[in-house]
Amino acid sequence: MALFLLLLLTLMIPSSSFAQWPPSPGYWPSSRFRSMSFYQGYRNLWGYTHQFVDQNALTIWLDSTSGSGFKSVKPFRSGYFGASIKVQPATRGQHPGFHDEVDIEFLGTTFGKPYTLQTNVYIRGSGDGRIIGREMKFHLWFDPTQNFHHYAILWTPKEIIFLVDDVPIRSYPRKSDAIFPMRPMWVYGSIWDASSWATEDGKYKADYRYQPFVARYTNFKAAGCSAYSPARCRPVSASPFRSGRLTRRQYRAMRWVQSHHMVYNYCMDPKRDHSLTPECWH
């Protein structure tokens, strides 16, 4: 099982024009969770020669020989997982097996176009020959290559919420056990070459003349109920409400982002077989 906080990257040069910022959500869940150093919560998984830690910031890079990835030291069954990330103007990055997966990924693009931030949910579907992605994609309201921004996933037994700088951009509620990840998951991060499918459906490949492709992580956060926590462990919340339900201001901010910056919604794709995605029926 995998909970990917990023990174998928491919060659791109971002657009210089950005729209206005979303309305304030009125609540900042990241402030409720203490930051940790990389080694407090994570370990290298692969490509150890392509990552280093300096002053609590992790740098990972991709070149023609390898990418790099890391993994949490323990699995979770719910929680808040985030990091502040900065990518460069030339970057890109699956995890095989029969598993659940919740993703935030940066996809590459071509000259003059912005990064695409993809959110995705797999339920027992990756690697079994019947991959069912539940993608929603966004062009952000800022240039993610200029500064660190905080990207997070809030996963509870009732709902998954994706956040960017504490602004909810997507909610995936639990409508049935069959279409919601319930098994314990590890937290992963990586950078690797997935340009065979990621950059405009594989039209453009990574150009290694521009290597290395670099991303930096800092302000790591991972809090919640681990797989080893007692049953009485309460899921964390992304709102002031103990129930975890978003506030009206948070919903308003999320609707604004989806109306102004969402560029793809799998539920609205007429090419998809929606008999496989019953959550889209209503």
Coordinates of C-alpha atoms in Angstrom, one line a residue:
M1 CA 0.0 0.0 0.0
A2 CA 1.3 3.5 -0.8
L3 CA 0.5 7.0 0.1
F4 CA 2.6 9.2 -2.3
L5 CA 3.1 12.8 -1.4
L6 CA 5.0 13.4 -4.6
L7 CA 7.0 13.5 -6.9
L8 CA 6.5 12.9 -10.6
L9 CA 8.5 15.2 -12.8
T10 CA 9.4 15.7 -16.5
L11 CA 11.0 18.5 -18.5
M12 CA 9.0 21.7 -18.5
I13 CA 9.2 25.5 -18.5
P14 CA 6.4 27.1 -16.5
S15 CA 4.2 29.8 -17.6
S16 CA 4.8 33.3 -16.1
S17 CA 1.2 34.3 -15.7
F18 CA -0.9 33.2 -12.8
A19 CA -4.4 34.0 -11.7
Q20 CA -5.5 35.5 -8.4
W21 CA -5.1 33.5 -5.3
P22 CA -8.0 31.5 -3.8
P23 CA -10.1 32.9 -1.0
S24 CA -8.8 32.2 2.5
P25 CA -9.9 28.9 3.9
G26 CA -10.0 30.4 7.3
Y27 CA -8.2 27.5 8.9
W28 CA -4.7 26.2 8.5
P29 CA -4.4 22.5 9.5
S30 CA -0.7 22.4 8.8
S31 CA -0.1 24.6 11.8
R32 CA -1.6 21.9 14.1
F33 CA 1.1 19.4 13.3
R34 CA 4.7 19.6 14.3
S35 CA 7.4 19.6 11.6
M36 CA 10.0 16.9 11.7
S37 CA 13.4 16.4 10.2
F38 CA 13.7 14.0 7.3
Y39 CA 15.4 11.2 9.4
Q40 CA 12.7 11.5 12.2
G41 CA 10.1 10.2 9.9
Y42 CA 11.7 8.8 6.7
R43 CA 14.5 6.7 5.2
N44 CA 16.0 6.3 1.8
L45 CA 14.2 3.7 -0.3
W46 CA 16.2 3.7 -3.5
G47 CA 18.7 5.9 -5.4
Y48 CA 20.7 6.8 -2.3
T49 CA 23.4 8.4 -4.4
H50 CA 20.8 10.9 -5.8
Q51 CA 19.6 12.4 -2.5
F52 CA 21.2 14.3 0.4
V53 CA 19.9 16.1 3.5
D54 CA 21.2 19.5 4.5
Q55 CA 19.7 21.6 7.3
N56 CA 16.5 19.5 7.5
A57 CA 15.9 19.9 3.8
L58 CA 16.0 16.9 1.5
T59 CA 17.2 17.3 -2.1
I60 CA 16.5 14.5 -4.6
W61 CA 17.4 14.5 -8.3
L62 CA 16.9 12.5 -11.5
D63 CA 19.5 12.0 -14.2
S64 CA 20.0 9.5 -17.0
T65 CA 21.4 6.9 -14.5
S66 CA 18.8 7.0 -11.7
G67 CA 16.1 8.8 -9.8
S68 CA 15.5 8.6 -6.0
G69 CA 12.9 7.8 -3.5
F70 CA 12.2 7.6 0.2
K71 CA 9.7 6.0 2.5
S72 CA 8.2 6.6 6.0
V73 CA 9.7 4.5 8.9
K74 CA 6.2 3.2 9.7
P75 CA 2.9 2.6 8.0
F76 CA -0.3 4.5 8.9
R77 CA -4.0 3.7 8.9
S78 CA -5.0 7.4 8.9
G79 CA -3.3 10.8 9.3
Y80 CA -2.0 14.1 8.0
F81 CA 1.0 13.8 5.7
G82 CA 2.6 16.9 4.1
A83 CA 5.8 18.5 3.1
S84 CA 6.9 21.9 1.6
I85 CA 8.3 21.3 -1.8
K86 CA 10.1 23.3 -4.4
V87 CA 10.7 22.0 -8.0
Q88 CA 12.9 23.4 -10.7
P89 CA 11.8 24.5 -14.2
A90 CA 13.0 21.2 -15.6
T91 CA 11.8 18.1 -13.8
R92 CA 9.6 14.5 -13.4
G93 CA 8.6 10.4 -11.7
Q94 CA 4.9 4.1 -9.8
H95 CA 4.8 1.7 -7.4
P96 CA 3.9 -1.7 -8.7
G97 CA 1.7 -4.2 -7.0
F98 CA -1.8 -5.0 -5.8
H99 CA -2.2 -2.1 -3.4
D100 CA -4.1 1.0 -2.4
E101 CA -2.6 4.4 -3.3
V102 CA -3.3 8.0 -2.7
D103 CA -1.2 10.4 -4.8
I104 CA -0.2 14.0 -5.2
E105 CA 2.1 14.2 -8.3
F106 CA 3.7 16.9 -10.4
L107 CA 3.4 16.0 -14.1
G108 CA 5.7 17.5 -16.7
T109 CA 4.6 19.7 -19.6
T110 CA 6.0 21.5 -22.6
F111 CA 7.4 25.0 -23.2
G112 CA 5.2 27.8 -22.0
K113 CA 2.7 25.6 -20.1
P114 CA 2.4 25.3 -16.3
Y115 CA 3.1 22.3 -14.2
T116 CA 0.1 20.0 -13.7
L117 CA -0.6 18.9 -10.2
Q118 CA -2.4 15.5 -10.3
T119 CA -4.3 14.0 -7.4
N120 CA -5.2 10.3 -7.6
V121 CA -6.8 7.5 -5.6
Y122 CA -6.3 3.8 -6.4
I123 CA -8.1 1.0 -4.6
R124 CA -6.6 -2.4 -5.0
G125 CA -6.1 -1.5 -8.6
S126 CA -2.5 -0.8 -9.4
G127 CA -0.7 -3.7 -11.0
D128 CA -3.6 -6.1 -11.2
G129 CA -4.3 -5.6 -14.9
R130 CA -7.3 -3.5 -14.1
I131 CA -5.9 -0.1 -13.1
I132 CA -8.7 2.3 -12.2
G133 CA -7.3 5.8 -11.7
R134 CA -9.4 8.6 -10.1
E135 CA -7.5 11.5 -11.3
M136 CA -8.2 15.2 -10.8
K137 CA -5.7 17.6 -12.2
F138 CA -4.9 21.3 -11.5
H139 CA -2.9 24.2 -12.8
L140 CA -1.8 26.0 -9.6
W141 CA -2.3 29.6 -8.9
F142 CA 1.4 30.1 -8.4
D143 CA 4.7 29.1 -9.9
P144 CA 5.9 26.0 -7.9
T145 CA 9.5 26.5 -9.0
Q146 CA 9.9 29.9 -7.3
N147 CA 9.3 29.1 -3.6
F148 CA 8.5 26.2 -1.3
H149 CA 4.8 25.5 -1.0
H150 CA 3.1 23.0 1.3
Y151 CA 1.3 20.0 -0.2
A152 CA -0.6 17.6 2.0
I153 CA -3.0 14.6 2.2
L154 CA -5.4 14.2 5.1
W155 CA -6.7 10.6 5.2
T156 CA -9.3 9.5 7.7
P157 CA -11.7 6.6 7.7
K158 CA -14.4 8.9 6.3
E159 CA -12.6 11.1 3.7
I160 CA -9.5 12.0 1.9
I161 CA -8.7 15.7 1.5
F162 CA -5.9 17.1 -0.7
L163 CA -4.5 20.5 0.3
V164 CA -2.1 23.0 -1.2
D165 CA -0.9 25.7 1.2
D166 CA -3.7 24.6 3.6
V167 CA -6.3 25.3 0.8
P168 CA -8.4 22.2 0.2
I169 CA -8.4 21.4 -3.5
R170 CA -10.2 18.0 -3.5
S171 CA -12.3 15.9 -1.2
Y172 CA -12.8 12.1 -1.8
P173 CA -15.4 10.9 0.6
R174 CA -15.9 7.3 1.6
K175 CA -19.1 6.3 -0.2
S176 CA -18.5 2.6 0.1
D177 CA -15.8 0.3 1.5
A178 CA -15.2 -1.1 -2.1
I179 CA -14.0 2.3 -3.4
F180 CA -12.1 3.7 -0.4
P181 CA -8.6 2.8 0.8
M182 CA -8.8 1.2 4.3
R183 CA -5.6 -0.8 4.6
P184 CA -2.5 0.6 6.3
M185 CA -0.2 2.6 4.0
W186 CA 3.3 3.8 4.0
V187 CA 4.3 7.4 2.9
Y188 CA 6.5 7.6 -0.1
G189 CA 8.2 10.4 -2.1
S190 CA 10.2 10.1 -5.3
I191 CA 11.4 11.6 -8.5
W192 CA 11.7 9.4 -11.6
D193 CA 11.2 9.3 -15.3
A194 CA 7.6 8.6 -16.2
S195 CA 7.6 10.6 -19.4
S196 CA 6.4 7.5 -21.3
W197 CA 2.9 8.4 -20.1
A198 CA 3.0 11.6 -18.0
T199 CA 3.8 14.4 -20.3
E200 CA 0.8 14.9 -22.5
D201 CA 0.1 11.2 -22.5
G202 CA 3.7 10.3 -23.4
K203 CA 4.0 12.6 -26.4
Y204 CA 7.1 14.3 -24.9
K205 CA 10.0 12.5 -23.3
A206 CA 12.5 13.7 -20.7
D207 CA 15.4 15.5 -22.3
Y208 CA 18.5 14.5 -20.4
R209 CA 20.5 17.3 -21.9
Y210 CA 19.0 19.4 -19.1
Q211 CA 19.9 17.0 -16.3
P212 CA 19.9 16.8 -13.3
F213 CA 16.3 17.4 -12.6
V214 CA 16.0 18.5 -8.9
A215 CA 13.3 18.8 -6.3
R216 CA 13.7 19.9 -2.6
Y217 CA 11.6 18.9 0.4
T218 CA 11.4 20.5 3.8
N219 CA 8.9 21.0 6.6
F220 CA 8.0 17.3 6.8
K221 CA 4.8 16.5 8.7
A222 CA 3.4 13.0 9.4
A223 CA 0.9 12.7 12.2
G224 CA -2.0 10.4 12.9
C225 CA -2.7 6.8 13.8
S226 CA 0.0 4.4 12.7
A227 CA -0.6 0.8 12.0
Y228 CA 0.7 0.0 15.5
S229 CA -1.5 2.6 17.3
P230 CA -4.2 1.3 19.7
A231 CA -7.8 1.0 18.4
R232 CA -8.8 4.1 20.5
C233 CA -6.5 6.4 18.4
R234 CA -8.7 9.1 16.9
P235 CA -8.2 10.3 13.3
V236 CA -6.8 13.8 12.9
S237 CA -8.9 16.6 11.4
A238 CA -8.4 19.2 8.6
S239 CA -10.9 21.6 10.2
P240 CA -11.8 23.0 13.6
F241 CA -14.5 20.3 13.9
R242 CA -13.7 17.1 15.7
S243 CA -15.7 15.3 13.1
G244 CA -13.2 16.5 10.4
R245 CA -16.0 18.1 8.3
L246 CA -14.7 21.1 6.4
T247 CA -16.0 24.5 7.3
R248 CA -18.1 26.6 4.9
R249 CA -15.0 28.8 4.2
Q250 CA -12.9 25.7 3.4
Y251 CA -15.6 24.4 1.0
R252 CA -15.9 27.8 -0.6
A253 CA -12.1 27.9 -1.2
M254 CA -12.2 24.4 -2.6
R255 CA -15.0 25.2 -5.0
W256 CA -13.1 28.3 -6.1
V257 CA -10.0 26.3 -6.9
Q258 CA -12.0 23.6 -8.7
S259 CA -13.8 26.2 -10.8
H260 CA -10.7 28.3 -11.7
H261 CA -7.8 25.8 -11.7
M262 CA -9.1 22.3 -12.2
V263 CA -8.2 21.1 -15.7
Y264 CA -9.3 17.5 -15.6
N265 CA -11.9 15.5 -13.6
Y266 CA -12.2 11.7 -14.2
C267 CA -15.9 11.8 -13.4
M268 CA -16.5 14.2 -16.3
D269 CA -14.4 12.3 -18.8
P270 CA -16.8 10.7 -21.5
K271 CA -14.0 8.3 -22.5
R272 CA -14.0 6.6 -19.1
D273 CA -16.0 3.5 -18.2
H274 CA -18.0 4.9 -15.3
S275 CA -19.4 1.6 -14.4
L276 CA -16.0 1.2 -12.7
T277 CA -16.3 4.4 -10.8
P278 CA -19.7 4.3 -9.0
E279 CA -18.7 7.4 -6.9
C280 CA -19.2 9.5 -10.0
W281 CA -22.9 8.4 -10.5
H282 CA -24.3 11.1 -8.2

